[in-house]
Short mmCIF file of C-alpha atoms and ligand atoms in Angstrom, two decimals:
data_model
loop_
_atom_site.label_atom_id
_atom_site.label_comp_id
_atom_site.label_asym_id
_atom_site.label_seq_id
_atom_site.Cartn_x
_atom_site.Cartn_y
_atom_site.Cartn_z
CA ALA A 144 -7.52 19.56 -14.78
CA THR A 145 -8.12 17.74 -17.61
CA PRO A 146 -7.34 13.97 -17.84
CA GLN A 147 -4.45 13.44 -19.20
CA GLY A 148 -4.38 9.66 -21.04
CA LEU A 149 -1.35 7.91 -20.49
CA LEU A 150 -0.09 6.77 -17.11
CA GLY A 151 2.20 3.88 -16.23
CA LEU A 152 3.84 2.45 -13.15
CA ILE A 153 8.28 2.78 -11.95
CA GLY A 154 9.21 -0.56 -10.07
CA SER A 155 11.24 -3.94 -10.24
CA GLY A 156 9.26 -7.31 -10.64
CA ILE A 157 6.11 -5.56 -11.65
CA GLY A 158 5.10 -8.06 -14.64
CA GLN A 159 2.00 -9.53 -13.08
CA SER A 160 0.84 -6.49 -11.21
CA LEU A 161 -2.62 -6.02 -11.63
CA THR A 162 -2.25 -1.85 -11.91
CA PRO A 163 -2.71 -0.72 -15.13
CA ALA A 164 -5.88 -3.07 -15.41
CA LEU A 165 -7.59 -1.79 -12.35
CA HIS A 166 -6.56 1.95 -14.04
CA GLN A 167 -7.90 1.12 -17.32
CA GLN A 168 -11.03 -0.03 -16.22
CA GLU A 169 -12.38 2.28 -14.11
CA ALA A 170 -11.06 5.11 -16.11
CA GLY A 171 -13.70 3.58 -19.00
CA HIS A 172 -16.98 3.54 -16.65
CA HIS A 173 -15.96 7.27 -16.44
CA GLY A 174 -16.06 7.80 -20.10
CA LEU A 175 -11.95 7.99 -21.10
CA ARG A 176 -9.44 6.55 -22.59
CA LEU A 177 -6.69 5.41 -20.41
CA HIS A 178 -3.02 3.64 -21.39
CA TYR A 179 -0.84 2.49 -18.28
CA GLN A 180 1.96 1.87 -18.99
CA LEU A 181 3.98 -0.74 -16.90
CA ILE A 182 7.81 0.67 -16.64
CA ASP A 183 9.46 -2.46 -15.35
CA LEU A 184 13.12 -1.53 -14.63
CA ASP A 185 13.71 -5.78 -14.34
CA ARG A 186 12.78 -5.26 -18.76
CA PHE A 187 16.48 -3.80 -19.21
CA GLY A 188 18.71 -4.16 -16.21
CA GLY A 189 17.76 -0.38 -14.93
CA SER A 190 17.81 0.64 -11.18
CA ALA A 191 16.71 3.50 -8.90
CA ALA A 192 19.88 4.87 -10.88
CA ASP A 193 17.65 4.88 -13.78
CA LEU A 194 15.21 7.85 -12.04
CA PRO A 195 16.37 11.17 -13.81
CA TRP A 196 16.09 9.73 -17.46
CA LEU A 197 13.29 8.23 -16.96
CA LEU A 198 11.45 10.83 -15.06
CA SER A 199 12.69 13.27 -18.20
CA ALA A 200 11.75 10.67 -21.08
CA VAL A 201 7.54 10.20 -18.98
CA ARG A 202 7.21 14.19 -18.98
CA ALA A 203 8.01 14.82 -22.45
CA ILE A 204 5.88 11.87 -24.09
CA GLY A 205 3.07 13.78 -21.93
CA PHE A 206 2.38 11.51 -19.40
CA GLY A 207 -0.29 12.08 -16.38
CA GLY A 208 1.33 10.17 -13.79
CA LEU A 209 2.85 7.26 -12.13
CA ASN A 210 3.01 4.89 -9.33
CA ILE A 211 5.92 4.78 -7.39
CA THR A 212 6.86 1.29 -6.57
CA TYR A 213 10.16 -1.29 -5.18
CA PRO A 214 12.94 0.01 -4.99
CA CYS A 215 11.97 3.16 -5.99
CA LYS A 216 9.41 5.19 -3.29
CA GLN A 217 12.14 6.62 -1.10
CA ALA A 218 14.82 7.30 -4.32
CA VAL A 219 12.10 8.82 -6.41
CA ILE A 220 12.14 12.13 -3.98
CA PRO A 221 15.24 13.98 -4.63
CA HIS A 222 13.59 14.46 -8.52
CA LEU A 223 9.95 15.40 -7.45
CA ASP A 224 8.91 19.19 -7.47
CA GLU A 225 6.89 19.11 -5.26
CA LEU A 226 4.89 16.60 -1.65
CA SER A 227 1.50 15.88 -0.32
CA ASP A 228 2.05 16.31 3.26
CA GLU A 229 1.50 12.23 3.73
CA ALA A 230 4.67 11.68 1.28
CA ARG A 231 6.78 14.21 2.72
CA GLU A 232 5.50 12.48 6.79
CA MET A 233 6.83 8.91 5.52
CA GLY A 234 9.21 10.02 3.04
CA ALA A 235 7.68 7.81 0.63
CA VAL A 236 5.50 8.28 -3.21
CA ASN A 237 4.05 5.62 -4.59
CA THR A 238 2.20 8.08 -6.84
CA VAL A 239 3.94 11.25 -8.62
CA VAL A 240 1.02 13.18 -10.51
CA ILE A 241 2.42 15.23 -13.36
CA ARG A 242 1.28 19.18 -14.03
CA ASP A 243 2.51 21.09 -16.27
CA GLY A 244 5.48 19.93 -16.77
CA ARG A 245 5.63 19.37 -12.61
CA LEU A 246 6.20 17.02 -10.63
CA ILE A 247 3.98 16.27 -7.96
CA GLY A 248 4.72 13.76 -5.28
CA HIS A 249 1.36 11.89 -3.04
CA ASN A 250 1.59 8.70 -0.52
CA THR A 251 -1.59 6.71 -1.02
CA ASP A 252 -0.23 3.56 0.80
CA GLY A 253 -1.96 4.48 3.97
CA SER A 254 -4.75 6.05 2.66
CA GLY A 255 -5.43 3.34 1.07
CA TRP A 256 -5.08 1.13 4.00
CA ALA A 257 -7.18 2.92 5.98
CA ARG A 258 -10.11 2.65 3.29
CA GLY A 259 -9.60 -1.39 2.51
CA PHE A 260 -9.94 -1.52 6.63
CA ARG A 261 -12.82 0.84 6.94
CA ARG A 262 -14.41 -0.79 4.62
CA ALA A 263 -13.70 -4.77 5.83
CA LEU A 264 -13.88 -4.04 9.14
CA PRO A 265 -15.92 -0.95 10.12
CA GLN A 266 -16.71 -1.62 13.59
CA ALA A 267 -12.66 -2.69 14.54
CA ASP A 268 -11.88 -1.40 18.04
CA LEU A 269 -8.72 0.13 18.14
CA GLY A 270 -8.13 0.98 21.36
CA ALA A 271 -4.28 -1.50 21.21
CA VAL A 272 -3.48 -2.06 17.98
CA ALA A 273 -0.27 -4.49 17.41
CA LEU A 274 1.93 -4.50 14.23
CA LEU A 275 4.02 -7.34 13.20
CA GLY A 276 6.43 -6.17 10.54
CA ALA A 277 8.14 -1.78 10.62
CA GLY A 278 9.07 -1.64 5.95
CA GLY A 279 7.71 -0.07 3.93
CA ALA A 280 3.96 -1.34 4.22
CA GLY A 281 4.40 -1.57 7.72
CA ALA A 282 5.53 2.55 8.46
CA ALA A 283 2.67 3.50 5.85
CA ILE A 284 0.21 1.41 7.54
CA ALA A 285 1.05 2.62 10.83
CA HIS A 286 1.09 6.40 10.06
CA ALA A 287 -3.01 5.34 8.95
CA VAL A 288 -3.59 4.13 11.80
CA LEU A 289 -3.27 6.26 14.40
CA ARG A 290 -4.55 8.77 11.66
CA LEU A 291 -7.57 6.70 11.93
CA GLY A 292 -7.49 7.52 15.77
CA ALA A 293 -6.02 3.78 17.61
CA ASP A 294 -5.21 4.55 21.25
CA GLU A 295 -1.99 2.53 21.32
CA LEU A 296 0.14 0.68 18.50
CA ARG A 297 2.76 -1.69 19.40
CA ILE A 298 4.83 -2.99 16.78
CA VAL A 299 7.61 -5.59 16.70
CA ASP A 300 9.79 -6.41 13.88
CA ALA A 301 12.30 -9.16 13.40
CA ASP A 302 14.87 -6.17 13.35
CA PRO A 303 14.29 -4.63 16.49
CA ALA A 304 15.69 -1.34 15.69
CA ARG A 305 13.83 -1.12 12.81
CA ALA A 306 10.30 -1.52 15.38
CA ALA A 307 12.13 1.49 17.88
CA ALA A 308 12.89 3.95 14.28
CA LEU A 309 9.83 3.89 13.67
CA ALA A 310 8.26 3.41 17.43
CA ALA A 311 9.90 6.86 17.97
CA GLU A 312 8.62 8.59 14.85
CA LEU A 313 5.48 8.16 15.75
CA GLY A 314 5.48 10.03 19.16
CA PRO A 315 3.88 8.88 22.07
CA ARG A 316 0.76 6.59 21.19
CA ALA A 317 3.73 3.56 19.74
CA ARG A 318 6.28 1.79 20.92
CA ALA A 319 8.34 -1.38 20.38
CA ALA A 320 7.10 -4.13 21.72
CA ALA A 321 9.97 -7.09 22.13
CA ASP A 322 8.28 -10.13 20.49
CA ALA A 323 4.77 -11.06 19.22
CA ALA A 324 3.24 -12.34 22.47
CA GLN A 325 4.24 -9.76 23.90
CA ALA A 326 2.33 -7.07 21.69
CA LEU A 327 -0.52 -8.83 21.02
CA ALA A 328 -1.25 -9.87 24.82
CA GLY A 329 -4.48 -7.70 25.40
CA ALA A 330 -4.14 -5.90 21.54
CA THR A 331 -7.72 -5.89 19.86
CA GLY A 332 -6.66 -6.58 16.71
CA LEU A 333 -3.62 -6.76 14.93
CA ILE A 334 -1.82 -6.25 11.78
CA HIS A 335 0.34 -7.90 9.77
CA ALA A 336 3.26 -6.46 7.36
CA THR A 337 5.52 -8.62 6.97
CA PRO A 338 6.70 -10.67 3.45
CA THR A 339 5.87 -13.73 5.00
CA GLY A 340 2.78 -16.18 3.24
CA MET A 341 3.34 -15.03 0.28
CA ALA A 342 3.22 -17.18 -2.19
CA LYS A 343 7.07 -17.07 -2.48
CA LEU A 344 7.72 -17.39 1.50
CA PRO A 345 4.86 -19.31 2.66
CA GLY A 346 4.21 -19.83 5.88
CA LEU A 347 2.59 -18.01 9.67
CA PRO A 348 4.63 -15.25 11.02
CA LEU A 349 3.95 -15.86 13.68
CA ASP A 350 2.45 -18.60 16.54
CA ALA A 351 -1.09 -18.29 15.98
CA GLY A 352 -1.83 -19.86 19.06
CA LEU A 353 -1.06 -16.24 20.75
CA LEU A 354 -4.77 -14.65 18.61
CA HIS A 355 -8.27 -15.21 19.94
CA ALA A 356 -11.80 -14.97 19.39
CA GLY A 357 -12.38 -11.19 19.80
CA GLN A 358 -9.52 -9.84 17.88
CA TRP A 359 -9.21 -8.72 14.38
CA VAL A 360 -5.99 -9.35 12.03
CA SER A 361 -5.56 -7.40 8.84
CA GLU A 362 -3.57 -8.81 6.93
CA VAL A 363 -1.42 -7.12 4.13
CA VAL A 364 0.06 -10.15 1.41
CA TYR A 365 -2.16 -10.33 -1.75
CA PHE A 366 -0.04 -12.48 -2.98
CA PRO A 367 -2.24 -15.09 -2.71
CA LEU A 368 -5.38 -13.18 -1.50
CA ASP A 369 -5.58 -16.48 1.09
CA THR A 370 -3.06 -16.72 3.77
CA ALA A 371 -2.27 -19.23 6.67
CA LEU A 372 -2.09 -15.86 8.42
CA LEU A 373 -5.95 -15.34 7.65
CA ARG A 374 -6.87 -18.86 7.51
CA GLU A 375 -5.57 -19.74 10.90
CA ALA A 376 -7.17 -16.39 12.77
CA ARG A 377 -10.53 -17.62 10.71
CA ALA A 378 -10.72 -20.47 12.79
CA ARG A 379 -9.69 -18.88 16.07
CA GLY A 380 -13.10 -17.09 15.51
CA CYS A 381 -10.66 -13.48 14.81
CA ALA A 382 -12.96 -10.92 12.01
CA VAL A 383 -9.83 -11.13 9.37
CA SER A 384 -9.31 -8.25 5.79
CA ASP A 385 -7.04 -9.87 3.74
CA GLY A 386 -4.63 -7.51 1.42
CA GLY A 387 -6.86 -6.93 -1.59
CA GLY A 388 -8.14 -3.79 0.84
CA MET A 389 -4.54 -1.63 0.78
CA ALA A 390 -4.24 -3.26 -3.42
CA VAL A 391 -7.91 -1.54 -4.16
CA GLY A 392 -7.23 1.27 -1.80
CA GLN A 393 -3.99 2.65 -3.38
CA ALA A 394 -5.41 2.38 -6.79
CA LEU A 395 -8.77 4.48 -6.45
CA GLY A 396 -6.59 7.47 -3.97
CA ALA A 397 -4.29 7.15 -7.23
CA PHE A 398 -6.30 7.18 -9.33
CA GLU A 399 -8.65 10.69 -8.42
CA LEU A 400 -5.84 12.39 -8.15
CA PHE A 401 -5.01 11.59 -11.89
CA THR A 402 -7.92 12.02 -13.20
CA GLY A 403 -9.98 14.33 -10.32
CA LEU A 404 -12.29 12.00 -10.55
CA THR A 405 -14.25 10.10 -7.74
CA ALA A 406 -13.10 6.36 -8.65
CA ASP A 407 -16.45 3.64 -8.02
CA ALA A 408 -14.64 1.88 -4.68
CA ASP A 409 -17.13 -1.57 -5.32
CA ARG A 410 -16.62 -1.08 -8.63
CA VAL A 411 -12.81 -1.69 -8.69
CA GLU A 412 -13.80 -3.02 -5.63
CA HIS A 413 -15.40 -6.50 -6.71
CA HIS A 414 -13.01 -5.90 -10.76
CA PHE A 415 -9.97 -6.29 -8.56
CA ARG A 416 -11.22 -9.36 -6.67
CA GLN A 417 -12.79 -11.21 -10.20
CA LEU A 418 -9.19 -10.43 -11.80
P1 LIG B 79 9.83 -4.75 3.89
O1 LIG B 79 11.39 -5.88 3.35
O2 LIG B 79 10.14 -3.58 3.38
O3 LIG B 79 9.37 -5.01 4.87
C1 LIG B 79 9.22 -5.75 6.20
C2 LIG B 79 9.59 -5.88 7.35
O4 LIG B 79 9.39 -7.54 7.79
C3 LIG B 79 11.30 -6.25 7.52
O5 LIG B 79 11.51 -4.36 8.58
C4 LIG B 79 11.26 -6.80 7.91
O6 LIG B 79 12.64 -7.22 9.27
C5 LIG B 79 10.72 -7.48 9.10
N1 LIG B 79 10.14 -9.21 8.84
C6 LIG B 79 10.33 -10.18 8.33
N2 LIG B 79 9.75 -11.21 8.79
C7 LIG B 79 9.59 -11.24 10.06
C8 LIG B 79 8.79 -11.89 10.84
N3 LIG B 79 8.66 -12.56 10.72
N4 LIG B 79 8.62 -11.08 11.61
C9 LIG B 79 8.24 -9.59 12.75
N5 LIG B 79 9.18 -8.78 11.61
C10 LIG B 79 9.36 -9.60 10.36
O7 LIG B 79 8.85 -5.27 2.54
P2 LIG B 79 6.90 -3.92 2.36
O8 LIG B 79 7.19 -3.56 1.02
O9 LIG B 79 6.58 -4.11 3.77
O10 LIG B 79 6.23 -5.11 2.66
C11 LIG B 79 6.12 -6.25 3.13
C12 LIG B 79 4.53 -7.03 2.31
O11 LIG B 79 3.46 -6.38 2.12
C13 LIG B 79 4.99 -8.25 1.49
O12 LIG B 79 4.46 -8.89 1.61
C14 LIG B 79 4.37 -7.14 0.44
O13 LIG B 79 4.01 -7.72 -0.76
C15 LIG B 79 2.95 -6.65 1.41
N6 LIG B 79 2.33 -4.76 0.75
C16 LIG B 79 1.13 -5.31 0.26
C17 LIG B 79 0.37 -4.13 0.02
C18 LIG B 79 -1.30 -3.95 -0.78
O14 LIG B 79 -1.71 -3.15 -1.15
N7 LIG B 79 -1.59 -5.32 -0.17
C19 LIG B 79 1.30 -3.13 -0.44
C20 LIG B 79 2.84 -2.93 -0.09
C21 LIG B 79 2.97 -3.91 0.19
#
């Protein structure tokens, strides 16, 4: 397939997204000229209801692909011609490849998290994993960590029904835990997938006293990269990986789907950390 030179991101509140820079720079290293356009729903008071005409427009203009983010990851599905197994399993799409006018939905969030996690914490013990947050990011990561071979996944969410529903969908290796204390007791590691710790929502998502040396902590928050949770975890002797790994990992996966090329993970990671 001939790589197309025009890509975009559809979502809300994406003005600060680093994704265009990551794709454009990596494309440049492969001798490709690529324009990556932010299609910010907030610019025109748009919503997921605008997807039909937006998708017709990008198809007509000749986009080669799109990333999809909040609030469109589920809403986009009925408008696509095909879904990858991963996107179908998760019920969410973050990447759409456009080939011969056909829209093919993929999801690189879970596999992107796994790429970042493996790089940062290659020795991590997946014996008993606690997952805090069963929203969009948490669900994608839950599928991915089981695919990586986790023996047991204990899911906690402030909304217990959400944790229970995700556990039921995932099968026998997953279960909902009553609270963070129960999930972390004897756990080998923690994945944090709530928004707590973001610049606009500072603080700790759990009592840091529950963490101890020997456990690993994987953070999804990446604005900022260094969160209170990561600082507390490091201070307690935990091995940690920050939210940049997933942000880079999902972009690497999308770049490869869009272009058919293999991205240089070290180069993209290095570039991300300079932005
Ligand atoms: P979401 O709103 O879909 O889900 C968040 C979930 O966390 C909700 O179910 C909520 O009930 C739960 N929750 C909130 N506070 C909690 C607490 N203290 N204890 C237990 N549960 C709690 O959000 P999302 O889309 O999954 O995003 C979560 C975070 O992940 C955001 O900060 C987002 O920026 C980040 N994220 C990072 C990447 C990346 O590439 N690093 C990718 C996607 C999302």
